[in-house]
Tab-separated table of C-alpha atoms in Angstrom:
chain	number	residue	atom	x	y	z
A	738	MET	CA	34.346	107.021	129.676
A	739	SER	CA	35.704	110.027	131.443
A	740	PRO	CA	38.393	111.830	130.240
A	741	GLU	CA	40.798	111.023	133.105
A	742	GLY	CA	39.671	107.278	132.437
A	743	ASN	CA	40.856	107.449	128.706
A	744	GLY	CA	44.116	109.315	129.566
A	745	LEU	CA	45.179	106.361	132.195
A	746	ARG	CA	44.327	103.868	129.944
A	747	LYS	CA	46.090	105.910	127.012
A	748	GLY	CA	49.024	106.257	129.552
A	749	THR	CA	49.068	102.645	130.555
A	750	THR	CA	49.323	101.483	126.816
A	751	MET	CA	52.035	103.582	126.254
A	752	SER	CA	54.197	102.332	129.079
A	753	ILE	CA	53.558	98.950	127.929
A	754	THR	CA	54.517	99.788	124.359
A	755	LEU	CA	57.473	101.714	125.635
A	756	LYS	CA	58.753	98.424	127.775
A	757	ARG	CA	57.987	96.301	124.764
A	758	PHE	CA	60.400	98.468	122.393
A	759	LEU	CA	63.129	98.695	125.340
A	760	ALA	CA	62.971	95.292	125.458
A	761	ASP	CA	63.000	94.348	121.904
A	762	GLU	CA	66.342	93.260	120.585
A	763	GLN	CA	65.685	93.588	116.975
A	764	GLY	CA	66.118	97.261	116.382
A	765	ALA	CA	70.003	96.793	118.158
A	766	THR	CA	70.590	93.983	115.576
A	767	ALA	CA	69.774	95.948	112.879
A	768	ILE	CA	71.744	99.228	114.109
A	769	GLU	CA	74.479	96.940	114.526
A	770	TYR	CA	74.471	95.410	110.716
A	771	ALA	CA	73.941	99.269	109.953
A	772	LEU	CA	77.449	99.819	111.681
A	773	ILE	CA	79.090	96.981	109.883
A	774	ALA	CA	77.896	97.683	106.520
A	775	ALA	CA	78.987	101.561	106.798
A	776	GLY	CA	82.142	100.521	108.278
A	777	ILE	CA	82.620	98.258	105.449
A	778	SER	CA	81.483	100.695	102.794
A	779	ILE	CA	84.251	103.305	104.133
A	780	ALA	CA	86.773	100.692	103.833
A	781	ILE	CA	86.043	100.086	100.222
A	782	VAL	CA	85.489	103.739	99.258
A	783	THR	CA	89.359	104.437	101.032
A	784	VAL	CA	90.517	101.419	98.935
A	785	VAL	CA	88.892	102.228	95.634
A	786	SER	CA	90.207	106.060	95.821
A	787	THR	CA	93.484	104.879	96.798
A	788	LEU	CA	93.957	102.481	94.127
A	789	GLY	CA	92.725	104.902	91.756
A	790	SER	CA	95.026	107.531	92.353
A	791	THR	CA	97.734	104.800	91.925
A	792	LEU	CA	96.501	103.712	88.367
A	793	ASN	CA	96.241	107.128	87.527
A	794	THR	CA	99.801	108.143	88.356
A	795	THR	CA	100.722	105.057	86.348
A	796	PHE	CA	98.992	105.731	83.219
A	797	THR	CA	100.231	109.043	83.408
A	798	SER	CA	103.655	107.855	83.839
A	799	VAL	CA	103.247	105.213	80.463
A	800	ALA	CA	101.597	108.369	78.303
A	801	THR	CA	104.233	110.254	79.163
A	802	ALA	CA	106.781	107.808	78.126
A	803	LEU	CA	105.159	106.927	74.834
A	804	LYS	CA	105.044	110.818	73.959
């Protein structure tokens, strides 16, 4: 086998692999799910942070009133 023929074959295989990769939508679906999960996580962190601050203020007020 000549080096040119081998390189051409690898290039053809690479282009076929690239075409299959671009046509495959499973990767796009996985990215979409990851973005949805990230959005939900940010929402949860925001709510818990806000709720935590509110509870801290409430417990501080109760502790001050009990003194």
